[in-house]
Amino acid sequence: MVAVTYDDVYIHFTQEEWALLNPSQKCLYRDVMLDTYRNLTDTGYIWDDHNMEDHCPNSRRHRSHILTHTGEKPYECNQCGKAFASNGQLKIHIRTHTGEKPYACNQCGQAFSQNSNLVCHKRTHTGEKPYECNQCSKAFTTHGWLKSHILTHTGEKPYECNQCGKAFASNGQLKIHIRTHTGEKPYACNQCGQAFSQNSTLVYHKKTHTGGKPYKCNQCSKAFTTHGWLKSHILTHTGEKPYECNQCGKAFASNGQLKIHMRTHTGEKPYACNQCGKAFSQNSTLVYHKRTHTGEKPYECNQCSKAFTTHGWLKSHILTHTGEKPYECNQCGKAFASNGQLKIHIRTHTGEKPYACNQCGKAFSQNSTLVCHKRTHTGEKPYECNQCGRAFSCVSSLHYHHRTHTGEKPYVCSQCGKAFASNVLLKKHIRTHTGEKPYECYQ
């Protein structure tokens, strides 16, 4: 008996004939051909891609495309059970388990699991942006980013979360959002075990271990771990802030900063702690908060071994060893170890108090002060002394209280050598030397 071949069962349409079919006829063809592929495979038929190319260009893609209509995903990962429509997709997925990254950039050495990601990455070095929006001429490194951008003109957000109703411009954004509901974090660091919901976040995190900062500013040579941070930094040279809040007019250097700012108006806090229920407007703040429960302090000073919950706090601490204070106030000349401290200080000149209590209306220059203030309404005192059991509404109050047990007085007056348990007490004492009396009666 002569074996059945692909040519015996293949139904060929020319491009002109295919164009004459109506949608239902095309779907019928796809279903019939899918059954044909299955039946031939079941008989042990060995596919000859060259033979198929003669009749059906991109035959593998054709078969994968047919599966998008049927929803079938015949290729399953034997490690996690996730299924895919094509063997190629499965191979790429398996690399998330093995950590294999066969495609390396020949300029900076960064490696990727897919060649397409490497191609896109190389454009960050060359500056090439081949995909241009025909409405505003803005250009992008990938076609996917262009598609998402086009939706900003139309306002269309076709991908909706079936749990909270929030809509997104791309399916990728929806998938990432869904993880905020499920808590899924499929990307784990192989050095410290910390897990993330996005691979891009894991890539950035790994650089905190290696110290790699491949993106360098060509104006001041400052280097960054991500291209996004570099772009935002470049705007500090130009002063450009193209993203403006339509409620208060405040402008920002990046769209991400604007989105976070908008939550100060809406009160939205999409990131909730699964231990105490406390919610935050930024995922990074939630990550830091969780460490107050676990006690984890992954950032250690290599000079004194003191550890911190965030890399920012470590950087500020390191400056206490060097004495460096690179951020200077242009009004009074006072210098600070971090830009954040400078921003807070500037508010003492402007009187700005952007953080208002929604119960009594009292406003504050720092969000942390507002958080502590709110606890005077709720009576919450989450910080407890492990020696005497006394509880406090602010962690700074707990630190100060600890010194009543230890006798520590780390704040020393540079003029007379007298030491104090808190910086506030030291400031008050310094006024006895300077004669400063900042509080004036207006009656």
mmCIF file of C-alpha atoms in Angstrom, residues 326-336 342-343 345-347 349-350:
data_model
loop_
_atom_site.group_PDB
_atom_site.id
_atom_site.type_symbol
_atom_site.label_atom_id
_atom_site.label_comp_id
_atom_site.label_asym_id
_atom_site.label_seq_id
_atom_site.Cartn_x
_atom_site.Cartn_y
_atom_site.Cartn_z
ATOM 1 C CA PRO A 326 26.912 67.275 46.618
ATOM 2 C CA TYR A 327 23.398 68.765 46.638
ATOM 3 C CA GLU A 328 23.419 72.467 47.512
ATOM 4 C CA CYS A 329 20.478 74.805 48.092
ATOM 5 C CA ASN A 330 20.735 77.766 45.702
ATOM 6 C CA GLN A 331 18.928 80.013 48.197
ATOM 7 C CA CYS A 332 20.880 79.576 51.424
ATOM 8 C CA GLY A 333 23.866 77.463 50.361
ATOM 9 C CA LYS A 334 23.107 74.601 52.735
ATOM 10 C CA ALA A 335 24.331 71.284 51.323
ATOM 11 C CA PHE A 336 22.868 67.798 51.551
ATOM 12 C CA LEU A 342 17.532 68.943 49.270
ATOM 13 C CA LYS A 343 13.978 68.869 47.870
ATOM 14 C CA HIS A 345 14.766 71.450 52.548
ATOM 15 C CA ILE A 346 13.698 73.734 49.674
ATOM 16 C CA ARG A 347 10.139 73.509 50.983
ATOM 17 C CA HIS A 349 11.957 78.312 51.799
ATOM 18 C CA THR A 350 8.867 77.988 49.603
#
